[in-house]
Amino acid sequence: MIKILIVDDEHQLVEAFNRKLSKEGMDVSIAMTGKDAMHSIKKESYDIGLFDIKLPDIDGVELLRRMKQLQPTAEVIMLTGNASVDTAIQSMKLGAYDYLTKPCKLAELHAVILKAYEKKRLKEKNILLEEQLQRVEVHDRLVGTGDKIREVKNFISLVSNSKAPVLILGETGTGKELVSRAIHASSPRSQNPFVAINSSCLQDTILESELFGYKKGAFTGAQTDKVGLLQIADGGTFFVDEVADMSPAIQAKLLRVLETSTFRRLGDTREIEVDVRFVFATNKNLEEEMEKNRFRKDLFYRLNTFTITLPPLKERVEDIPALAEYFMEKHSRGGKRKTISNEAMRILTSYHWPGNVRELSNVLERAVLISGERQEIIADDLPKNMIAVPQTMAFRDEGTIDRGDLSLKSMERHHISKVLELVNGNKSKAARLLGISRKKLYQKLGEL
Ligand SMILES: Nc1ncnc2c1ncn2[C@@H]1O[C@H](COP(=O)(O)OP(=O)(O)OP(=O)(O)O)[C@@H](O)[C@H]1O
Ligand SMILES: [Mg+2]
């Protein structure tokens, strides 16, 4: 419901406005003097102000100035007699949305209010979108051509046209947020907001007011109405990150929104209807979470229809060269494009990547920096621990070890030959990676 404050001392006119706008379903408040108006705007929040320029006590332009200070997203329309058109133009410069010359047609008034309200809503959405743009690089896209990522892309195009809720599973850094943005961007909702909420570090009460908003006076400290994120996401996509970290109580409330497309602000009895597409994500194992009663089964079954599990990076090694190139370009910030030595690429493709794509991105950002003027990224530009995690390397391709021979000797032989392969047979480098002296390495090679 649009909330309007009309400030004018012409009784009949105000009454006519009030009748018309109330009939159109708007919530109208009236003040006859500047002083009353000041009092109201300190106390309540409005979507639209309709201010006469000539008030008995203060100047309407002054009132506009105060309104813009106290309620910056509200839009103000000025009312003026013919004589004060200059002042009206001046008030536009001060941020008024428009001005109407009295006597104005009620239909015209109504139309201008609707337009001003639309602008206000866009402004609120934009504030949110801008915040998000600052967090996420604009050029992010889903890189990779292997079978696994192709499946992910197919999934995205499959679900993007529907409004059905989606659940994205996957280890940390596998691209869950990126995929959810891609779903939004390729959906018919792409022009409307993408709103994300991450519950991890929020208390239930704070989370609830963020999600649903509240009515002024709903609790001590609720001094103005607050619009919840769900309402801001209206028409768009709502991304619930780390859903398994939300309390079961909040999960139940979200399930209800999912089923009914309505919710109530805290302290409000009115149901608000929203058209929102939900995307949920978690890196937890939901079966385990359900067993421990930390994730609600009813929510799980509701989400289970469109679920995708993003593969860990080590299971899509084929995409690593393309990803590496993409991140090098991204982190070079317009500088000349670097290349990666064969040895460094071998390390990148055989590492086990516990932090997945995010870790790859970080590693390359660091490498680009460390390599300085050098055009080629070499093994030395990579973090030492990537090279010196021998066991994981040996265990990674467990399948190639003779399962009949799991002795330490055999593991050692396998591992040393792997490392030698990695450094193209260079024994000094191999010894350094293995953390032993060259002499010791020769000795071992003799023994094995
Ligand atoms: N296929 C991909 N192509 C390009 N960049 C990717 C790809 N997958 C992930 N990324 C990048 O990797 C980083 C981590 O991705 P994202 O934040 O989506 O992961 P996440 O699964 O949400 O992780 P977490 O569980 O830790 O929140 C981001 O910078 C993202 O842009
Ligand atoms: Mg994430």
Tab-separated table of C-alpha atoms and ligand atoms in Angstrom:
chain	number	residue	atom	x	y	z
A	1	MET	CA	0.000	0.000	0.000
A	2	ILE	CA	1.412	3.392	-0.991
A	3	LYS	CA	1.802	5.733	1.978
A	4	ILE	CA	1.267	9.412	1.243
A	5	LEU	CA	1.588	12.559	3.275
A	6	ILE	CA	-0.430	15.506	1.941
A	7	VAL	CA	0.559	18.896	3.293
A	8	ASP	CA	-1.716	21.778	2.277
A	9	ASP	CA	-3.918	24.264	4.107
A	10	GLU	CA	-6.732	24.333	1.535
A	11	HIS	CA	-9.373	22.245	3.215
A	12	GLN	CA	-11.562	21.365	0.254
A	13	LEU	CA	-8.695	20.470	-1.994
A	14	VAL	CA	-7.122	18.230	0.631
A	15	GLU	CA	-10.432	16.468	1.192
A	16	ALA	CA	-10.889	15.866	-2.538
A	17	PHE	CA	-7.359	14.444	-2.796
A	18	ASN	CA	-7.911	12.301	0.252
A	19	ARG	CA	-11.149	10.807	-1.122
A	20	LYS	CA	-9.677	10.033	-4.508
A	21	LEU	CA	-6.399	8.550	-3.252
A	22	SER	CA	-8.005	6.511	-0.473
A	23	LYS	CA	-10.420	5.116	-3.031
A	24	GLU	CA	-7.407	4.030	-5.088
A	25	GLY	CA	-6.248	2.061	-2.072
A	26	MET	CA	-3.567	4.431	-0.818
A	27	ASP	CA	-2.821	5.145	2.819
A	28	VAL	CA	-3.259	8.927	3.171
A	29	SER	CA	-2.111	11.163	6.042
A	30	ILE	CA	-2.833	14.865	6.160
A	31	ALA	CA	-1.092	17.856	7.698
A	32	MET	CA	-2.410	21.411	7.421
A	33	THR	CA	0.687	23.246	8.581
A	34	GLY	CA	4.427	22.906	8.145
A	35	LYS	CA	4.825	22.285	11.835
A	36	ASP	CA	2.398	19.345	11.805
A	37	ALA	CA	4.113	18.005	8.725
A	38	MET	CA	7.545	18.140	10.383
A	39	HIS	CA	6.140	16.259	13.286
A	40	SER	CA	4.740	13.551	11.004
A	41	ILE	CA	7.878	12.986	8.977
A	42	LYS	CA	9.954	12.591	12.099
A	43	LYS	CA	7.574	9.953	13.349
A	44	GLU	CA	6.420	7.941	10.308
A	45	SER	CA	7.945	6.913	7.026
A	46	TYR	CA	6.167	7.716	3.763
A	47	ASP	CA	6.562	6.669	0.168
A	48	ILE	CA	5.334	9.929	-1.278
A	49	GLY	CA	5.023	13.501	-0.037
A	50	LEU	CA	2.585	15.902	-1.682
A	51	PHE	CA	3.566	19.369	-0.462
A	52	ASP	CA	2.054	22.732	-1.159
A	53	ILE	CA	4.760	25.303	-1.775
A	54	LYS	CA	2.923	28.053	0.126
A	55	LEU	CA	2.165	26.950	3.662
A	56	PRO	CA	0.946	29.229	6.447
A	57	ASP	CA	4.000	28.775	8.674
A	58	ILE	CA	7.033	27.458	6.778
A	59	ASP	CA	8.086	27.301	3.180
A	60	GLY	CA	7.135	24.104	1.290
A	61	VAL	CA	10.635	24.036	-0.181
A	62	GLU	CA	12.090	23.925	3.318
A	63	LEU	CA	9.806	20.996	4.092
A	64	LEU	CA	11.064	19.249	0.958
A	65	ARG	CA	14.624	19.750	2.131
A	66	ARG	CA	13.861	18.191	5.510
A	67	MET	CA	12.007	15.288	3.937
A	68	LYS	CA	14.976	14.491	1.686
A	69	GLN	CA	17.251	14.535	4.715
A	70	LEU	CA	15.099	12.326	6.888
A	71	GLN	CA	13.664	9.965	4.274
A	72	PRO	CA	16.030	10.028	1.310
A	73	THR	CA	14.242	7.381	-0.752
A	74	ALA	CA	10.806	9.021	-0.451
A	75	GLU	CA	9.632	10.987	-3.501
A	76	VAL	CA	8.077	14.429	-3.150
A	77	ILE	CA	5.629	16.096	-5.509
A	78	MET	CA	5.137	19.847	-5.105
A	79	LEU	CA	1.806	21.625	-5.489
A	80	THR	CA	1.868	25.158	-6.707
A	81	GLY	CA	-0.377	28.049	-7.719
A	82	ASN	CA	0.514	29.625	-11.058
A	83	ALA	CA	2.502	32.377	-9.425
A	84	SER	CA	5.099	30.107	-7.912
A	85	VAL	CA	6.262	28.088	-10.913
A	86	ASP	CA	9.781	29.432	-10.466
A	87	THR	CA	9.885	28.049	-6.953
A	88	ALA	CA	8.539	24.782	-8.283
A	89	ILE	CA	11.437	24.552	-10.709
A	90	GLN	CA	13.815	25.376	-7.909
A	91	SER	CA	12.339	22.552	-5.866
A	92	MET	CA	12.900	20.110	-8.717
A	93	LYS	CA	16.566	21.015	-8.464
A	94	LEU	CA	16.405	20.131	-4.788
A	95	GLY	CA	15.179	16.673	-5.642
A	96	ALA	CA	11.400	16.931	-5.938
A	97	TYR	CA	10.016	14.327	-8.325
A	98	ASP	CA	7.615	16.668	-10.131
A	99	TYR	CA	5.271	19.571	-9.557
A	100	LEU	CA	1.598	20.030	-10.267
A	101	THR	CA	-0.123	23.335	-10.853
A	102	LYS	CA	-3.327	23.864	-8.898
A	103	PRO	CA	-6.095	23.178	-9.538
A	104	CYS	CA	-4.957	19.836	-10.939
A	105	LYS	CA	-6.997	16.949	-12.271
A	106	LEU	CA	-7.379	14.072	-9.833
A	107	ALA	CA	-6.542	11.535	-12.539
A	108	GLU	CA	-3.346	13.390	-13.309
A	109	LEU	CA	-2.427	13.501	-9.632
A	110	HIS	CA	-3.015	9.777	-9.320
A	111	ALA	CA	-0.852	9.028	-12.364
A	112	VAL	CA	2.051	11.163	-11.125
A	113	ILE	CA	1.923	9.483	-7.726
A	114	LEU	CA	2.111	6.033	-9.302
A	115	LYS	CA	5.127	7.057	-11.361
A	116	ALA	CA	6.849	8.592	-8.368
A	117	TYR	CA	6.207	5.432	-6.382
A	118	GLU	CA	7.673	3.293	-9.133
A	119	LYS	CA	10.776	5.451	-9.057
A	120	LYS	CA	11.053	5.079	-5.315
A	121	ARG	CA	10.844	1.310	-5.547
A	122	LEU	CA	13.473	1.219	-8.268
A	123	LYS	CA	15.705	3.404	-6.165
A	124	GLU	CA	15.424	1.013	-3.245
A	125	LYS	CA	16.144	-1.963	-5.448
A	126	ASN	CA	19.103	-0.197	-7.031
A	127	ILE	CA	20.670	0.574	-3.699
A	128	LEU	CA	20.611	-3.114	-3.016
A	129	LEU	CA	21.834	-4.107	-6.448
A	130	GLU	CA	24.730	-1.692	-6.255
A	131	GLU	CA	25.800	-3.190	-2.961
A	132	GLN	CA	25.806	-6.558	-4.613
A	133	LEU	CA	27.692	-5.420	-7.669
A	134	GLN	CA	30.444	-4.205	-5.434
A	135	ARG	CA	30.715	-7.650	-3.945
A	136	VAL	CA	30.710	-9.635	-7.150
A	137	GLU	CA	32.828	-9.086	-10.198
A	138	VAL	CA	30.594	-8.130	-13.064
A	139	HIS	CA	32.300	-10.285	-15.638
A	140	ASP	CA	32.007	-13.550	-13.796
A	141	ARG	CA	30.923	-16.339	-16.028
A	142	LEU	CA	30.882	-20.083	-15.896
A	143	VAL	CA	34.133	-21.320	-17.437
A	144	GLY	CA	34.690	-24.876	-18.599
A	145	THR	CA	33.743	-27.248	-21.376
A	146	GLY	CA	34.138	-30.684	-19.786
A	147	ASP	CA	31.210	-33.088	-19.412
A	148	LYS	CA	30.647	-32.230	-15.766
A	149	ILE	CA	30.339	-28.485	-16.311
A	150	ARG	CA	28.274	-29.079	-19.446
A	151	GLU	CA	25.789	-30.918	-17.240
A	152	VAL	CA	25.704	-27.901	-14.926
A	153	LYS	CA	25.028	-25.590	-17.864
A	154	ASN	CA	22.265	-27.859	-19.117
A	155	PHE	CA	20.738	-27.817	-15.677
A	156	ILE	CA	20.800	-24.026	-15.651
A	157	SER	CA	18.963	-23.757	-18.944
A	158	LEU	CA	16.524	-26.448	-17.851
A	159	VAL	CA	15.463	-24.643	-14.688
A	160	SER	CA	15.848	-20.997	-15.645
A	161	ASN	CA	12.440	-20.660	-17.276
A	162	SER	CA	10.560	-22.204	-14.396
A	163	LYS	CA	9.722	-20.759	-11.008
A	164	ALA	CA	10.404	-24.011	-9.172
A	165	PRO	CA	12.809	-23.768	-6.248
A	166	VAL	CA	16.337	-25.038	-6.871
A	167	LEU	CA	18.818	-26.611	-4.487
A	168	ILE	CA	22.530	-26.355	-5.241
A	169	LEU	CA	24.896	-28.645	-3.376
A	170	GLY	CA	28.666	-28.728	-3.508
A	171	GLU	CA	31.853	-28.244	-1.548
A	172	THR	CA	33.066	-24.776	-0.719
A	173	GLY	CA	34.300	-22.783	-3.712
A	174	THR	CA	32.704	-24.989	-6.374
A	175	GLY	CA	30.626	-22.098	-7.750
A	176	LYS	CA	27.248	-22.422	-6.020
A	177	GLU	CA	26.674	-18.686	-5.868
A	178	LEU	CA	27.912	-18.234	-9.422
A	179	VAL	CA	25.477	-20.883	-10.662
A	180	SER	CA	22.593	-19.304	-8.794
A	181	ARG	CA	23.386	-15.950	-10.412
A	182	ALA	CA	23.557	-17.661	-13.781
A	183	ILE	CA	20.103	-19.156	-13.204
A	184	HIS	CA	18.779	-15.693	-12.430
A	185	ALA	CA	20.575	-14.051	-15.345
A	186	SER	CA	19.200	-16.519	-17.881
A	187	SER	CA	15.673	-16.381	-16.476
A	188	PRO	CA	12.824	-14.065	-17.493
A	189	ARG	CA	13.395	-12.379	-14.113
A	190	SER	CA	16.858	-11.137	-14.999
A	191	GLN	CA	15.798	-7.480	-15.050
A	192	ASN	CA	14.469	-7.755	-11.503
A	193	PRO	CA	16.589	-8.018	-8.372
A	194	PHE	CA	18.790	-10.917	-7.372
A	195	VAL	CA	18.834	-10.804	-3.595
A	196	ALA	CA	21.146	-12.998	-1.543
A	197	ILE	CA	21.057	-13.771	2.134
A	198	ASN	CA	23.704	-15.680	3.992
A	199	SER	CA	22.519	-16.783	7.368
A	200	SER	CA	25.780	-18.073	8.779
A	201	CYS	CA	26.531	-15.350	11.252
A	202	LEU	CA	23.090	-13.919	11.960
A	203	GLN	CA	20.962	-14.494	15.020
A	204	ASP	CA	17.418	-15.701	14.378
A	205	THR	CA	15.777	-12.428	15.361
A	206	ILE	CA	18.026	-10.363	13.124
A	207	LEU	CA	17.681	-12.831	10.290
A	208	GLU	CA	13.923	-12.685	10.610
A	209	SER	CA	13.757	-8.914	10.414
A	210	GLU	CA	16.124	-8.960	7.443
A	211	LEU	CA	14.000	-11.535	5.658
A	212	PHE	CA	10.508	-10.366	6.479
A	213	GLY	CA	10.900	-6.759	7.595
A	214	TYR	CA	8.864	-5.283	10.408
A	215	LYS	CA	6.251	-2.743	11.244
A	216	LYS	CA	7.105	0.302	13.272
A	217	GLY	CA	6.707	-0.556	16.940
A	218	ALA	CA	6.897	-4.340	16.401
A	219	PHE	CA	9.539	-4.417	19.128
A	220	THR	CA	11.551	-1.886	21.102
A	221	GLY	CA	13.929	-0.245	18.689
A	222	ALA	CA	11.650	-0.662	15.665
A	223	GLN	CA	11.316	3.060	15.133
A	224	THR	CA	10.316	2.959	11.487
A	225	ASP	CA	8.838	0.372	9.163
A	226	LYS	CA	11.422	-1.888	7.579
A	227	VAL	CA	11.067	-3.544	4.208
A	228	GLY	CA	12.322	-7.137	4.252
A	229	LEU	CA	14.629	-8.660	1.666
A	230	LEU	CA	11.849	-10.950	0.442
A	231	GLN	CA	9.831	-7.935	-0.555
A	232	ILE	CA	12.801	-6.316	-2.235
A	233	ALA	CA	13.288	-9.512	-4.245
A	234	ASP	CA	9.710	-9.292	-5.534
A	235	GLY	CA	9.663	-10.274	-9.195
A	236	GLY	CA	13.236	-11.556	-8.966
A	237	THR	CA	15.320	-14.342	-7.450
A	238	PHE	CA	16.031	-14.930	-3.782
A	239	PHE	CA	19.255	-16.776	-3.029
A	240	VAL	CA	19.355	-18.460	0.369
A	241	ASP	CA	22.996	-19.303	0.959
A	242	GLU	CA	24.085	-21.866	3.584
A	243	VAL	CA	20.490	-22.875	4.187
A	244	ALA	CA	21.536	-25.745	6.469
A	245	ASP	CA	22.982	-23.184	8.874
A	246	MET	CA	19.566	-21.602	9.416
A	247	SER	CA	17.592	-22.739	12.417
A	248	PRO	CA	14.760	-25.213	11.724
A	249	ALA	CA	12.311	-22.489	12.837
A	250	ILE	CA	13.460	-20.149	10.078
A	251	GLN	CA	13.544	-23.027	7.616
A	252	ALA	CA	9.878	-23.659	8.405
A	253	LYS	CA	9.023	-20.022	7.818
A	254	LEU	CA	10.798	-20.039	4.476
A	255	LEU	CA	9.004	-23.220	3.489
A	256	ARG	CA	5.738	-21.452	4.172
A	257	VAL	CA	6.705	-18.545	1.906
A	258	LEU	CA	7.676	-21.116	-0.705
A	259	GLU	CA	4.273	-22.776	-0.537
A	260	THR	CA	2.002	-19.749	-0.232
A	261	SER	CA	4.015	-16.909	-1.805
A	262	THR	CA	2.929	-14.776	1.144
A	263	PHE	CA	4.431	-13.722	4.442
A	264	ARG	CA	3.881	-11.292	7.288
A	265	ARG	CA	6.178	-8.583	8.506
A	266	LEU	CA	6.975	-8.762	12.212
A	267	GLY	CA	4.265	-6.970	14.148
A	268	ASP	CA	1.909	-6.911	11.187
A	269	THR	CA	-1.284	-8.852	10.666
A	270	ARG	CA	-1.466	-8.214	6.962
A	271	GLU	CA	-0.227	-10.860	4.511
A	272	ILE	CA	2.132	-9.549	1.865
A	273	GLU	CA	2.194	-11.326	-1.446
A	274	VAL	CA	5.463	-11.745	-3.324
A	275	ASP	CA	6.502	-13.338	-6.576
A	276	VAL	CA	9.926	-14.747	-5.795
A	277	ARG	CA	11.987	-17.580	-7.246
A	278	PHE	CA	14.042	-19.366	-4.605
A	279	VAL	CA	17.507	-20.814	-5.006
A	280	PHE	CA	19.008	-22.558	-1.983
A	281	ALA	CA	22.620	-23.598	-1.497
A	282	THR	CA	24.651	-25.507	1.044
A	283	ASN	CA	27.998	-27.243	1.346
A	284	LYS	CA	26.691	-29.490	4.109
A	285	ASN	CA	25.675	-33.094	3.724
A	286	LEU	CA	21.905	-32.784	4.034
A	287	GLU	CA	21.292	-36.441	4.867
A	288	GLU	CA	23.526	-36.043	7.897
A	289	GLU	CA	21.945	-32.714	8.814
A	290	MET	CA	18.480	-34.254	8.650
A	291	GLU	CA	19.533	-37.127	10.834
A	292	LYS	CA	20.717	-34.663	13.459
A	293	ASN	CA	17.476	-32.681	13.084
A	294	ARG	CA	19.307	-29.635	11.859
A	295	PHE	CA	17.708	-29.652	8.447
A	296	ARG	CA	13.960	-30.036	8.022
A	297	LYS	CA	12.834	-33.037	6.040
A	298	ASP	CA	9.737	-31.279	4.680
A	299	LEU	CA	11.908	-28.519	3.225
A	300	PHE	CA	14.272	-31.103	1.790
A	301	TYR	CA	11.471	-32.964	0.011
A	302	ARG	CA	10.080	-29.704	-1.302
A	303	LEU	CA	13.488	-28.808	-2.783
A	304	ASN	CA	14.467	-32.229	-3.947
A	305	THR	CA	12.955	-31.972	-7.431
A	306	PHE	CA	15.538	-29.608	-8.891
A	307	THR	CA	18.804	-30.383	-7.204
A	308	ILE	CA	22.284	-30.208	-8.604
A	309	THR	CA	25.593	-31.153	-7.033
A	310	LEU	CA	28.516	-29.153	-8.332
A	311	PRO	CA	31.578	-31.335	-8.899
A	312	PRO	CA	34.734	-30.670	-6.885
A	313	LEU	CA	37.510	-29.219	-9.025
A	314	LYS	CA	39.677	-32.321	-8.726
A	315	GLU	CA	36.941	-34.230	-10.524
A	316	ARG	CA	37.022	-31.908	-13.499
A	317	VAL	CA	40.715	-31.590	-14.147
A	318	GLU	CA	39.963	-31.130	-17.869
A	319	ASP	CA	38.675	-27.600	-17.134
A	320	ILE	CA	41.709	-26.471	-15.171
A	321	PRO	CA	43.677	-25.049	-18.156
A	322	ALA	CA	40.695	-22.949	-19.292
A	323	LEU	CA	39.967	-21.814	-15.743
A	324	ALA	CA	43.637	-20.979	-15.186
A	325	GLU	CA	43.694	-18.862	-18.314
A	326	TYR	CA	40.479	-17.126	-17.295
A	327	PHE	CA	41.755	-16.256	-13.833
A	328	MET	CA	45.142	-15.098	-15.097
A	329	GLU	CA	43.424	-12.715	-17.451
A	330	LYS	CA	41.104	-11.572	-14.707
A	331	HIS	CA	43.903	-10.979	-12.225
A	332	SER	CA	46.263	-9.322	-14.729
A	333	ARG	CA	43.919	-6.334	-14.722
A	334	GLY	CA	44.492	-5.376	-18.310
A	335	GLY	CA	48.228	-6.166	-18.247
A	336	LYS	CA	49.808	-8.427	-20.866
A	337	ARG	CA	48.482	-11.970	-20.827
A	338	LYS	CA	50.912	-14.407	-19.208
A	339	THR	CA	51.518	-18.041	-20.043
A	340	ILE	CA	51.949	-21.018	-17.737
A	341	SER	CA	54.967	-23.306	-17.927
A	342	ASN	CA	54.350	-27.004	-18.510
A	343	GLU	CA	55.690	-27.847	-15.106
A	344	ALA	CA	53.414	-25.345	-13.339
A	345	MET	CA	50.423	-26.635	-15.311
A	346	ARG	CA	51.254	-30.196	-14.292
A	347	ILE	CA	51.201	-29.108	-10.670
A	348	LEU	CA	47.894	-27.319	-11.144
A	349	THR	CA	46.273	-30.342	-12.725
A	350	SER	CA	47.527	-32.861	-10.174
A	351	TYR	CA	46.813	-30.910	-6.990
A	352	HIS	CA	43.732	-31.990	-5.008
A	353	TRP	CA	42.162	-28.480	-4.627
A	354	PRO	CA	40.324	-28.657	-1.287
A	355	GLY	CA	39.193	-25.030	-1.794
A	356	ASN	CA	38.098	-25.797	-5.364
A	357	VAL	CA	37.704	-23.022	-7.954
A	358	ARG	CA	38.067	-20.282	-5.362
A	359	GLU	CA	41.442	-21.699	-4.345
A	360	LEU	CA	42.551	-21.907	-7.983
A	361	SER	CA	41.584	-18.272	-8.434
A	362	ASN	CA	43.555	-17.249	-5.342
A	363	VAL	CA	46.601	-19.282	-6.324
A	364	LEU	CA	46.714	-17.631	-9.741
A	365	GLU	CA	46.156	-14.169	-8.379
A	366	ARG	CA	49.177	-14.691	-6.177
A	367	ALA	CA	51.197	-16.214	-9.004
A	368	VAL	CA	50.506	-13.280	-11.331
A	369	LEU	CA	51.697	-10.946	-8.594
A	370	ILE	CA	54.808	-12.913	-7.648
A	371	SER	CA	55.918	-13.422	-11.243
A	372	GLY	CA	56.279	-9.648	-11.605
A	373	GLU	CA	57.595	-8.714	-15.044
A	374	ARG	CA	58.159	-12.333	-16.091
A	375	GLN	CA	55.811	-13.403	-18.878
A	376	GLU	CA	55.610	-17.021	-17.794
A	377	ILE	CA	54.151	-18.415	-14.585
A	378	ILE	CA	56.521	-21.096	-13.316
A	379	ALA	CA	56.317	-23.709	-10.573
A	380	ASP	CA	58.139	-21.417	-8.157
A	381	ASP	CA	55.265	-18.921	-8.367
A	382	LEU	CA	52.907	-21.490	-6.844
A	383	PRO	CA	52.493	-21.942	-3.081
A	384	LYS	CA	55.024	-24.376	-1.644
A	385	ASN	CA	52.366	-26.474	0.049
A	386	MET	CA	50.820	-27.315	-3.307
A	387	ILE	CA	53.955	-29.061	-4.326
A	388	ALA	CA	54.782	-30.474	-0.939
A	389	VAL	CA	51.617	-32.447	-0.224
A	390	PRO	CA	53.080	-35.712	-1.370
A	391	GLN	CA	50.701	-38.161	0.292
A	392	THR	CA	47.632	-36.626	-1.240
A	393	MET	CA	49.239	-36.839	-4.639
A	394	ALA	CA	50.075	-40.455	-4.167
A	395	PHE	CA	46.624	-41.252	-2.814
A	396	ARG	CA	44.860	-39.290	-5.499
A	397	ASP	CA	45.521	-41.897	-8.128
A	398	GLU	CA	45.230	-44.745	-5.732
A	399	GLY	CA	43.835	-46.803	-8.542
A	400	THR	CA	47.179	-46.919	-10.276
A	401	ILE	CA	48.980	-48.301	-7.234
A	402	ASP	CA	49.220	-52.048	-7.133
A	403	ARG	CA	46.595	-52.749	-4.509
A	404	GLY	CA	48.419	-55.928	-3.592
A	405	ASP	CA	51.435	-53.922	-2.507
A	406	LEU	CA	50.597	-51.163	-0.080
A	407	SER	CA	53.909	-51.240	1.729
A	408	LEU	CA	55.593	-47.926	2.592
A	409	LYS	CA	58.478	-48.870	0.316
A	410	SER	CA	56.158	-49.176	-2.616
A	411	MET	CA	54.417	-45.898	-1.745
A	412	GLU	CA	57.784	-44.216	-1.504
A	413	ARG	CA	58.899	-45.542	-4.863
A	414	HIS	CA	55.634	-44.446	-6.453
A	415	HIS	CA	55.820	-41.029	-4.879
A	416	ILE	CA	59.435	-40.351	-5.789
A	417	SER	CA	58.835	-41.309	-9.383
A	418	LYS	CA	55.761	-39.024	-9.480
A	419	VAL	CA	57.762	-36.087	-8.179
A	420	LEU	CA	60.575	-36.768	-10.629
A	421	GLU	CA	58.044	-36.814	-13.416
A	422	LEU	CA	56.649	-33.527	-12.194
A	423	VAL	CA	60.021	-31.784	-12.454
A	424	ASN	CA	61.057	-33.457	-15.700
A	425	GLY	CA	63.695	-35.594	-14.005
A	426	ASN	CA	65.541	-32.662	-12.428
A	427	LYS	CA	66.997	-34.308	-9.308
A	428	SER	CA	67.879	-31.109	-7.445
A	429	LYS	CA	64.308	-29.835	-7.758
A	430	ALA	CA	62.871	-33.225	-6.852
A	431	ALA	CA	65.027	-33.390	-3.745
A	432	ARG	CA	63.903	-29.915	-2.743
A	433	LEU	CA	60.227	-30.838	-3.192
A	434	LEU	CA	60.699	-34.065	-1.286
A	435	GLY	CA	62.383	-32.183	1.526
A	436	ILE	CA	65.548	-34.318	1.413
A	437	SER	CA	69.118	-33.709	0.256
A	438	ARG	CA	70.242	-34.621	-3.227
A	439	LYS	CA	72.594	-37.172	-1.750
A	440	LYS	CA	69.714	-38.798	0.120
A	441	LEU	CA	67.647	-38.887	-3.073
A	442	TYR	CA	70.416	-40.706	-4.973
A	443	GLN	CA	70.749	-43.106	-2.091
A	444	LYS	CA	66.991	-43.833	-2.159
A	445	LEU	CA	66.964	-44.268	-5.908
A	446	GLY	CA	69.748	-46.829	-5.482
A	447	GLU	CA	67.799	-48.706	-2.813
A	448	LEU	CA	64.521	-48.718	-4.726
B	1	LIG	N1	33.016	-22.501	-13.508
B	1	LIG	C1	33.513	-21.343	-13.039
B	1	LIG	N2	33.995	-20.428	-13.889
B	1	LIG	C2	34.514	-19.262	-13.438
B	1	LIG	N3	34.605	-18.936	-12.164
B	1	LIG	C3	34.144	-19.798	-11.257
B	1	LIG	C4	33.558	-21.047	-11.648
B	1	LIG	N4	33.172	-21.692	-10.532
B	1	LIG	C5	33.491	-20.898	-9.506
B	1	LIG	N5	34.058	-19.751	-9.926
B	1	LIG	C6	34.576	-18.647	-9.089
B	1	LIG	O1	35.077	-19.218	-7.902
B	1	LIG	C7	34.767	-18.420	-6.771
B	1	LIG	C8	33.942	-19.206	-5.772
B	1	LIG	O2	32.642	-19.470	-6.311
B	1	LIG	P1	31.304	-19.329	-5.434
B	1	LIG	O3	31.411	-18.173	-4.511
B	1	LIG	O4	30.163	-19.362	-6.361
B	1	LIG	O5	31.438	-20.677	-4.604
B	1	LIG	P2	30.452	-21.305	-3.521
B	1	LIG	O6	30.188	-22.693	-3.950
B	1	LIG	O7	29.315	-20.396	-3.285
B	1	LIG	O8	31.417	-21.363	-2.260
B	1	LIG	P3	31.044	-21.331	-0.663
B	1	LIG	O9	30.379	-22.617	-0.339
B	1	LIG	O10	32.386	-21.224	-0.013
B	1	LIG	O11	30.205	-20.133	-0.464
B	1	LIG	C9	34.041	-17.208	-7.303
B	1	LIG	O12	34.966	-16.172	-7.501
B	1	LIG	C10	33.501	-17.684	-8.634
B	1	LIG	O13	33.332	-16.613	-9.515
B	2	MG	MG	28.838	-19.265	-1.572
